[in-house]
Amino acid sequence: MDTPNKKDTQRGNKTVSAKSSAAADLRELFIDELKDIIYAERALVKALPKMANNASDPNLKAAIGEHVAVTEGQVDRLVQVFELLGESDRGKKCDAMEGLIMEGENILEETKPGPVRDAAIISASQKIEHYEIASYGTLVAFASLLGEDEVSELLKITLDEEKYADVKLTEAAYGSINLEALEEGEE
Ligand SMILES: [Fe+2]
Ligand SMILES: [Fe+2]
């Protein structure tokens, strides 16, 4: 019988039935998540230059600018992944990345150019990088589980690039920006 057990009902848990289009197996889930990340990367190619243009610190500007080029390469790598898997590279709207990008745009409206805005740009960018690190970490594991070793290798390259970008942002933050942001607040 389908009735949820008493404990689940008490806790307000609900059993969710899948949509007919839902992933039936791990490979389908893997493809679905790849479609999510290619959408996210394409959205970032458009959104990151605005972040770079609005940064004041030259190191931060350069780090984000450099990551735009890297992100373009990541889109190409994903297209290659879809080719290897014999699937279309059409993306699927990634709500999480849309939200993270929107947050980044909001902080630009709420801050004036300078160290505080730079600190906010670093914060928004690191949230984006951490989302990507989590996504690619999962994708590398799924590819390995599915025996797609070539795909796994390609995704691992991107995972390392995202980790590197995160380190660069941290360096920019601890280099001078956060300290200057603090001083600006005390003026
Ligand atoms: Fe990326
Ligand atoms: Fe990234």
XYZ file of N, CA and C and ligand atoms in Angstrom, residues 41 67 71 74 132 136 162, ligand 1:
22
model
N 27.181 27.993 -17.291
C 28.447 28.532 -17.834
C 28.163 29.576 -18.918
N 39.053 34.838 -15.815
C 38.100 33.737 -15.649
C 36.995 33.758 -16.720
N 36.107 30.503 -18.690
C 34.712 30.047 -18.735
C 34.281 29.742 -20.173
N 35.458 26.489 -20.909
C 34.668 25.454 -20.213
C 33.399 25.118 -20.993
N 29.853 25.973 -8.625
C 30.462 25.242 -9.737
C 31.330 24.087 -9.236
N 30.701 20.340 -10.461
C 31.688 19.551 -11.209
C 32.214 18.374 -10.391
N 38.001 25.776 -11.655
C 37.094 26.472 -10.720
C 37.759 26.625 -9.348
Fe 32.773 27.640 -14.852
